[in-house]
Coordinates of C-alpha atoms in Angstrom, one line a residue:
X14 CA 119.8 86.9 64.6
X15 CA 120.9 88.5 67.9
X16 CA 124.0 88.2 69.5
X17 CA 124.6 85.1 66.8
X18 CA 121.3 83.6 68.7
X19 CA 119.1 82.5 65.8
X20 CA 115.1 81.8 66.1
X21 CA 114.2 78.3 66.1
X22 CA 113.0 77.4 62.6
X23 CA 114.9 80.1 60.7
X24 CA 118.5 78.0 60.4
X25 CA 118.0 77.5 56.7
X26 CA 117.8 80.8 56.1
X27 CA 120.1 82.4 58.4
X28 CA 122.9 80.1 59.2
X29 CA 125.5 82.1 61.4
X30 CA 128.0 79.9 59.5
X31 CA 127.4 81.9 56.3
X32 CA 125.9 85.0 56.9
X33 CA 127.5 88.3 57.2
X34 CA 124.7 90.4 58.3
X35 CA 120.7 90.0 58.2
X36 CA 119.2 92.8 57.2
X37 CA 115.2 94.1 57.0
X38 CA 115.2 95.2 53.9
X39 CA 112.9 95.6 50.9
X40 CA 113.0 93.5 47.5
X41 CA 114.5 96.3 45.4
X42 CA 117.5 97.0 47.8
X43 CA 117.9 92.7 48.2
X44 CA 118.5 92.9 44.7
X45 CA 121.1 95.7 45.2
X46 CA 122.6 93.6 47.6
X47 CA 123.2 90.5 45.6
X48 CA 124.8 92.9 43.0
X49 CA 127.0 94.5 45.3
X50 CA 128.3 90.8 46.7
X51 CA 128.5 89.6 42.9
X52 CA 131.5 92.7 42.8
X53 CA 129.7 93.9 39.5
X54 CA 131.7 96.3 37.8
X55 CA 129.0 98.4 35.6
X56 CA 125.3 99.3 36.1
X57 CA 123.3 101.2 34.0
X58 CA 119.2 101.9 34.3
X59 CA 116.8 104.4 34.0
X60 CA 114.4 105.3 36.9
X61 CA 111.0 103.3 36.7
X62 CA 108.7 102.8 39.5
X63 CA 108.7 100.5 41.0
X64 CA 112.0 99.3 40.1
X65 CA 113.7 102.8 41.0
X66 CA 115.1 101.9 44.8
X67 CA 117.3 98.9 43.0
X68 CA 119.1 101.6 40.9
X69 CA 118.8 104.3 44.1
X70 CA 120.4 102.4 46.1
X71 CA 123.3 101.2 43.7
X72 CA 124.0 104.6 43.1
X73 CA 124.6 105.4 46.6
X74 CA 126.8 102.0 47.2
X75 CA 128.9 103.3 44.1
X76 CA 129.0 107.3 45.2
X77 CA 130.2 105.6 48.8
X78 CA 132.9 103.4 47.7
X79 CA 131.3 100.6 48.6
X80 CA 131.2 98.5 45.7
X81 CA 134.1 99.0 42.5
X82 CA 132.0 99.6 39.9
X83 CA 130.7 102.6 37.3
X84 CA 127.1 103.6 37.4
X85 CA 126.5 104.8 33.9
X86 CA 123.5 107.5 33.7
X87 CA 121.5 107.1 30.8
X88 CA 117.9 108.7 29.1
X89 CA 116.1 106.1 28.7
X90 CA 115.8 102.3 28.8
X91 CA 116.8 101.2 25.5
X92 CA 120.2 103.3 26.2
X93 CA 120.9 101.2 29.5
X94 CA 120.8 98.1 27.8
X95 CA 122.9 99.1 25.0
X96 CA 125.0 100.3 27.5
X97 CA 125.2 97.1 29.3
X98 CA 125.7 95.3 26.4
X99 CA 128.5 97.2 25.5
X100 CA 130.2 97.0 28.7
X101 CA 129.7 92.9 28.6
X102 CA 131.1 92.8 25.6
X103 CA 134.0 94.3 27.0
X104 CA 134.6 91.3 29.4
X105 CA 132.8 93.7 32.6
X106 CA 130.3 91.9 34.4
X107 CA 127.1 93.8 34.3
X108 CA 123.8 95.0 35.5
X109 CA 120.9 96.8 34.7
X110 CA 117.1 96.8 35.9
X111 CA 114.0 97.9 34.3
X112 CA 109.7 97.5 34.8
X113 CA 106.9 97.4 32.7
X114 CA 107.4 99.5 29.9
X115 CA 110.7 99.9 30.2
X116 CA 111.4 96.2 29.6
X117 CA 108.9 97.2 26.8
X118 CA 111.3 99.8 25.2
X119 CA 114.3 97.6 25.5
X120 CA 113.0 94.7 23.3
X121 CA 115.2 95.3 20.7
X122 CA 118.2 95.2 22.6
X123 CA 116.7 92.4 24.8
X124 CA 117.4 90.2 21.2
X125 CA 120.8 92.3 20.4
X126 CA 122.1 90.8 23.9
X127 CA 120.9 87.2 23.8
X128 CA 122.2 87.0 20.1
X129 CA 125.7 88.3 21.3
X130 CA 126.0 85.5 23.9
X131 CA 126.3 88.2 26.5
X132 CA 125.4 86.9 29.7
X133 CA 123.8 90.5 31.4
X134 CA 122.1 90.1 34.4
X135 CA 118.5 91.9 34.5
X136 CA 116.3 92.2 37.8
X137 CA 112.6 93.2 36.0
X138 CA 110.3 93.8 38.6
X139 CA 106.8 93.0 37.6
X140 CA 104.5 95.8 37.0
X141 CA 101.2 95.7 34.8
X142 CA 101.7 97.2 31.0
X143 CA 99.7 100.3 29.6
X144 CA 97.1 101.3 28.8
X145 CA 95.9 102.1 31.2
X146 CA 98.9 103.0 33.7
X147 CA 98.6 101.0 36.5
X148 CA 102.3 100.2 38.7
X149 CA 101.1 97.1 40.6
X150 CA 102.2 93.8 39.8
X151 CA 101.1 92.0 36.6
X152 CA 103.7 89.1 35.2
X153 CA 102.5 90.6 31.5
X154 CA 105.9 92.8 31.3
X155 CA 108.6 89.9 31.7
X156 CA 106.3 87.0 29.5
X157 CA 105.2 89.2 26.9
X158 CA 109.8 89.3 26.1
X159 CA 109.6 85.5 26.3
X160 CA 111.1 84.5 22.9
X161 CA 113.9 86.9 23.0
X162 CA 116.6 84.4 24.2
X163 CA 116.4 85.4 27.7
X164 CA 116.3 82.4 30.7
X165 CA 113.2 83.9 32.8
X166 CA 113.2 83.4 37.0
X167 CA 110.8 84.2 38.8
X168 CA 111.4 84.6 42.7
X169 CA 108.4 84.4 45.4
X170 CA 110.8 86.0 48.4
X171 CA 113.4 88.6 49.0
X172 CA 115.7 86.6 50.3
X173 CA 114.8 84.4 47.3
X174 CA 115.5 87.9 45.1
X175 CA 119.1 88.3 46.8
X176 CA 119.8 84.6 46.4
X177 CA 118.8 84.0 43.1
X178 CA 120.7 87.0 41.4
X179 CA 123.9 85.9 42.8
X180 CA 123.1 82.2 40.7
X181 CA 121.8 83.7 38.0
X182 CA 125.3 85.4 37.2
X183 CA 127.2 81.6 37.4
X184 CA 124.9 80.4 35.0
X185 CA 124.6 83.3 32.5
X186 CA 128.5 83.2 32.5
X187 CA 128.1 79.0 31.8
X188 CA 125.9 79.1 29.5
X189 CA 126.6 82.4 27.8
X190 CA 123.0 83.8 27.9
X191 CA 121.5 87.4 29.7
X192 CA 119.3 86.3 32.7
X193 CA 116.2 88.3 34.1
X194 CA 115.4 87.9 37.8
X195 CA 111.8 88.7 38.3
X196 CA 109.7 89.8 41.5
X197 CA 106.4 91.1 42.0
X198 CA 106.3 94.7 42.0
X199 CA 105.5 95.9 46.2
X200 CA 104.1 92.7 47.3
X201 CA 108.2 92.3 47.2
X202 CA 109.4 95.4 45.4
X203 CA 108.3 97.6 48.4
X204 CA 107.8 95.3 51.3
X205 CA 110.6 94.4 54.1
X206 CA 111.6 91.4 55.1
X207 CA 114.6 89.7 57.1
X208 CA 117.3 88.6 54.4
X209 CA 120.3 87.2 55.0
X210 CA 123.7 88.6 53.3
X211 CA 126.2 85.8 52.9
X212 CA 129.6 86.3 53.8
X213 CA 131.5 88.1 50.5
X214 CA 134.2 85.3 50.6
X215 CA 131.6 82.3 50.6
X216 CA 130.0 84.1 47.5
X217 CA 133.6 84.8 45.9
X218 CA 133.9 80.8 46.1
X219 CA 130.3 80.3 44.5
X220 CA 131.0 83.0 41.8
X221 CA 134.7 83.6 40.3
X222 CA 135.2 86.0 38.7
X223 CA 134.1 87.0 35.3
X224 CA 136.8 86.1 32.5
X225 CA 135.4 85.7 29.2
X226 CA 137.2 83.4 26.7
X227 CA 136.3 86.6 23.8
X228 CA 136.0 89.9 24.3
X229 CA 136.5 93.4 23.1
X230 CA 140.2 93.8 23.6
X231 CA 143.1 96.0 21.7
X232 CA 145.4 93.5 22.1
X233 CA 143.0 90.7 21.1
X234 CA 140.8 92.2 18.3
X235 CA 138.0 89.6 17.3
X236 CA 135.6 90.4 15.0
X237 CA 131.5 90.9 16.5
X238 CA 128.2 91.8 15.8
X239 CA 128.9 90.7 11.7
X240 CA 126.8 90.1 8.9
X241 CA 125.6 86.2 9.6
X242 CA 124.0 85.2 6.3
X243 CA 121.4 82.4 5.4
X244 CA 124.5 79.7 5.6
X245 CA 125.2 80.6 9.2
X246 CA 122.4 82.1 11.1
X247 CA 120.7 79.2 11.6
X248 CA 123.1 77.1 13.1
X249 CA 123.8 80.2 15.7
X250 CA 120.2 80.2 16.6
X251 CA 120.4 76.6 17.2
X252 CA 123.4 77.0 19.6
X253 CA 120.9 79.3 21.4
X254 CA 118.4 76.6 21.6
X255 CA 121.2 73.8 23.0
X256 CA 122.3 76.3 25.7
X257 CA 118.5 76.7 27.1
X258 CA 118.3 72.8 27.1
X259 CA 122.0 73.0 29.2
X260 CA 120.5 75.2 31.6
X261 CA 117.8 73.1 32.5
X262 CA 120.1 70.8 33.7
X263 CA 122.7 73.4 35.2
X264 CA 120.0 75.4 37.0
X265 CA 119.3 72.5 39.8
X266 CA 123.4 71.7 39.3
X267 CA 123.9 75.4 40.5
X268 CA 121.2 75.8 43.0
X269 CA 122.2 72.9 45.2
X270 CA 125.9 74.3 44.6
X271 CA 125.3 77.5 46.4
X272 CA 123.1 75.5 49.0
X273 CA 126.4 73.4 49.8
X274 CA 128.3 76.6 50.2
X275 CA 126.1 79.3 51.0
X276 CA 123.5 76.9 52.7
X277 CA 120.4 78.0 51.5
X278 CA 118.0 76.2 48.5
X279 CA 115.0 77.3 47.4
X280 CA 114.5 74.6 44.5
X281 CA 115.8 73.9 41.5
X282 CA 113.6 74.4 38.2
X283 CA 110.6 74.1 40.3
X284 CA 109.8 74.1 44.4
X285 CA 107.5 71.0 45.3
X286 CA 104.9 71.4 48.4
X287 CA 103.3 68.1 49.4
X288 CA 103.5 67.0 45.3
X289 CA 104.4 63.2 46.6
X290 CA 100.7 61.8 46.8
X291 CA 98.8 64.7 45.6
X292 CA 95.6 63.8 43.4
X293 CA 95.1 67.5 42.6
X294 CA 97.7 70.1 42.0
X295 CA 97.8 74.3 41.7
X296 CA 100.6 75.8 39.5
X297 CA 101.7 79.4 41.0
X298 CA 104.6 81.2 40.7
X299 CA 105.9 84.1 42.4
X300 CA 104.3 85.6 46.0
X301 CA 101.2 84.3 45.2
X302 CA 103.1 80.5 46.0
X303 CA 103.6 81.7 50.1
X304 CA 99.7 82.7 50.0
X305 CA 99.0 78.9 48.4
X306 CA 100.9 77.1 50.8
X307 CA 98.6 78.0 53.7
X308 CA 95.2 77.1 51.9
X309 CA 97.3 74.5 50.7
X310 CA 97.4 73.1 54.4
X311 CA 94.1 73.8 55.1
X312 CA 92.9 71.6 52.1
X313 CA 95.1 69.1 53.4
X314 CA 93.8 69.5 57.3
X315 CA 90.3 68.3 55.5
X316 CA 91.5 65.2 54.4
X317 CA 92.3 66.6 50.4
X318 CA 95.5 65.1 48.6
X319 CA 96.1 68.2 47.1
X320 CA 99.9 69.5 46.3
X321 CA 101.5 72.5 45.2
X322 CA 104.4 73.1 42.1
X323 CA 105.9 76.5 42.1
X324 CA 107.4 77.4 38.8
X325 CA 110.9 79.4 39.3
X326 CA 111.8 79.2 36.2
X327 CA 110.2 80.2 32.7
X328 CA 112.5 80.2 30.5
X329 CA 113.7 77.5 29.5
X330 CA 110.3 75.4 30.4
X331 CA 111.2 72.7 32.7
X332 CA 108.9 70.3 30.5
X333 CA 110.7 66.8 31.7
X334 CA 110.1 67.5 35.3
X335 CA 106.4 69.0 35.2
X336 CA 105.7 65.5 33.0
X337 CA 107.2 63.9 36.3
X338 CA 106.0 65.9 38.8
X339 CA 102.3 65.7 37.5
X340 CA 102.1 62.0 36.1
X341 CA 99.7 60.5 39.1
X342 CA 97.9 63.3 39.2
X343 CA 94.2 63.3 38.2
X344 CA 93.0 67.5 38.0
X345 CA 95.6 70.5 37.1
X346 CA 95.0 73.9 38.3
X347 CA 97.6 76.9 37.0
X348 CA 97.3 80.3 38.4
X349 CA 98.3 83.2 36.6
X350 CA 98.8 86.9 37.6
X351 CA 99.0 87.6 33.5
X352 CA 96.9 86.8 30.4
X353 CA 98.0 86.8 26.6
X354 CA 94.6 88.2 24.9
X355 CA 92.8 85.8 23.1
X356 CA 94.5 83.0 24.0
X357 CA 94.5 83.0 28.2
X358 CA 97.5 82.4 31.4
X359 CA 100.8 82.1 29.7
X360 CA 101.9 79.6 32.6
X361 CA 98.9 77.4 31.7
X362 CA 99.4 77.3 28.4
X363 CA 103.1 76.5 28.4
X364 CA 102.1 73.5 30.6
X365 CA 99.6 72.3 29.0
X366 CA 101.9 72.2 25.5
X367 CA 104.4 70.7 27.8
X368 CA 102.1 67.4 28.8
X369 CA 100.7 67.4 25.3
X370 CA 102.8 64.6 24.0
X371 CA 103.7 62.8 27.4
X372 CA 101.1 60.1 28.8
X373 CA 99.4 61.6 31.3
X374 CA 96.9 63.8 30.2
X375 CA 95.3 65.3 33.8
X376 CA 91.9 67.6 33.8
X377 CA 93.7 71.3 33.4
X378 CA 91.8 74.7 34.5
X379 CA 93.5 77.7 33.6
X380 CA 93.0 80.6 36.0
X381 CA 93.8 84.1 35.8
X382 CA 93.5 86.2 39.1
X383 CA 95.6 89.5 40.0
X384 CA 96.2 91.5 37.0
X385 CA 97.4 95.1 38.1
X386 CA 97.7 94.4 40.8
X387 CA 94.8 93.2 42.5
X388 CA 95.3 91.1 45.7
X389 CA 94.9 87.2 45.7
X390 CA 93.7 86.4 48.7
X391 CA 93.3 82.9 50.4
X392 CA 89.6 83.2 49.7
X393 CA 90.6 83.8 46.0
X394 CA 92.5 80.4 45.9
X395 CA 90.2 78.4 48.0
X396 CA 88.1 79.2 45.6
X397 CA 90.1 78.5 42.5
X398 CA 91.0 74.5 44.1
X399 CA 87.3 74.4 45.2
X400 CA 86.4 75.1 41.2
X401 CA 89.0 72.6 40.5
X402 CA 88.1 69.7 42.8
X403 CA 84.7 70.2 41.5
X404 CA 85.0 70.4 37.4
X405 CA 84.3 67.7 35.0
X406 CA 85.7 69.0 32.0
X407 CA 88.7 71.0 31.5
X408 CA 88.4 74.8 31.5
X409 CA 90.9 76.8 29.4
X410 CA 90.5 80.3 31.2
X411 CA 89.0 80.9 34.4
X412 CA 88.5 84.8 35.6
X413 CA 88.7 85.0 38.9
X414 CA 86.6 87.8 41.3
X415 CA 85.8 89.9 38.2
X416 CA 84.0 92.9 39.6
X417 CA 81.5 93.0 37.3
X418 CA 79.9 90.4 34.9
X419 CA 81.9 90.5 31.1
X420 CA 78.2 91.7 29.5
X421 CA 78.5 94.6 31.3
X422 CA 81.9 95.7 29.8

């Protein structure tokens, strides 16, 4: 945007209507952004690359002034979440970030949080787990914390990064539950691209402030964190379970909320491309989806009815509307930048559990491309829908461009 002049085709990202400023920025420092406009009041992390400019860059916005709110230095990542627990508790809106094996080293406190009903926000950027180290993206650090009560978002963008913090705090604080944003580590973590900041009074409408019905207070003690025996822990754990099912109906609720104030949508649960009359359909989620899209059209430009469904959230699993989305559709390809040894792509198999008990049972091919970081090319998936156009039978895990045949291991 120059001179409030904005490039033809760009409106819905950068309306001059709502944006303060647009800034080149990387995916680290968008998600620094969306915590400064959510006026968060305490961060705590420890330094992991390639999550480390998120937390940089707070510190500096908090050492200027800039934003109200205490940056809490801690030794390690287990301590930042404790310490972002604690301050939630408090009634503080609050932030933290981690990668790879720090999520790893915050599992425990991952449950603490969820079971609490404290609705932390987390940005995790996706980096591959150890052995051996490797810092490039792998979706292996966020999936592998999948049953610990968190709602999981993936974003494919940075302006999708900045944009989907900002609604993950109004529906953490609806529904009571910690949310982790996710990107993929330097194809967004470390790249720069134009992102819009929206105006701090348009996001003070979309997010109220944070007012807790309990909380730690001297002049309001309540009782938490108690023994819950065998006649009550159940039923807590079932409230858990009811709140995920509320999200999946909030999340959309909330999306197109901050698209009628904000103006800016980037999909609800999922992000259709061309889904309407597709007979064949690939499953992506996160920057591998932009890549898609243009082999996507190319397909298409041949005369192939083939669609795309990116998957923005995880947890909870959107299962209604993938049984929607797919049910004319004949062949299922899912694409995943992870794998969960000796079973295969942990998006492929929630969605094939997902269509197990609706009537349409499509063909599905489970793919796995991109771990550590490897890139995913548009040859890479012309070649995956070329091997799904082409199969027969349905193939449970695919490896794609292994550099060297698996007898040679």
């Amino acid at each position: 945007m120059e001179n409030g002049i904005i490039a033809k085709g760009l409106e819905k990202y950068f309306n001059p209507e709502t944006t303060a400023e647009i800034r080149v920025t990387e995916g680290t420092h968008a998600a620094s952004y969306a915590v400064g406009l959510a006026r968060v009041k305490v961060i705590s992390a420890y330094p992991i690359t390639p999550q480390t400019s998120i937390v940089e860059k707070l510190s500096e916005m908090c050492a200027s002034g800039d934003i109200d709110a205490e940056f809490i230095k801690v030794e390690s990542e287990h301590s930042a979440m404790a310490c972002v627990i604690g301050s939630q508790a408090t009634g503080a809106r609050s932030f933290t970030a981690t990668s790879s094996q720090g999520l790893a080293l915050m599992h425990e406190e991952l449950h603490w949080a969820a079971g609490a009903r404290l609705p932390v926000v987390m940005v995790n950027v996706n980096r591959a787990l150890g052995a051996p180290w490797n810092i490039w993206a792998d979706q292996g650090d966020s999936l592998a914390q999948r049953d610990t009560g968190w709602v999981q978002l993936y974003a494919e963008s940075n302006q999708e990064v900045l944009d989907m913090v900002l609604q993950a705090y109004r529906l953490a604080e609806q529904i009571m539950l910690p949310v982790m944003v996710n990107m993929d580590a330097f194809f967004l973590s470390h790249t720069t691209e134009p992102v819009a900041l929206p105006k701090q009074e348009l996001v003070d409408q979309f997010l109220p402030e944070y007012n807790p019905k309990f909380k730690l207070d001297i002049n309001d003690p309540h009782a938490f964190g108690g023994l819950a025996k065998p006649d009550a822990y159940m039923e807590l754990r079932y409230n858990i379970q009811k709140s995920m099912e509320d999200a999946l109906h909030l999340i959309p609720t909330i999306a197109d909320e901050f698209d009628t104030i904000i103006k800016r949508h980037h999909g609800g649960l999922v992000e259709e491309y061309l889904t309407e009359d597709a007979e064949f359909l690939l499953v992506t989620s996160g920057t591998i989806t932009g890549t898609s899209r243009i082999v996507i059209d190319q397909f298409r430009a041949k005369g192939v009815k083939i669609g795309l469904l990116k998957m923005r959230v995880f947890r909870p699993f959107p299962v209604d509307i993938v049984r929607s989305i797919v049910k004319n559709v004949s062949k299922i390809g899912v694409l995943d930048r992870n794998i969960s040894f000796g079973h295969g792509g942990i998006f492929f198999s929630e969605l094939k559990s997902a269509l197990y008990n609706s009537d349409n049972h499509p063909l599905m091919n489970g793919y796995v491309a991109g771990l550590g970081g490897r890139d995913v090319t548009p040859k890479t998936i012309e070649k995956v829908i070329t091997h799904l156009i082409a199969s027969t039978q349905g193939e449970d895990l695919v490896w794609m461009e292994l550099n060297y045949e698996p007898d040679e291991i």
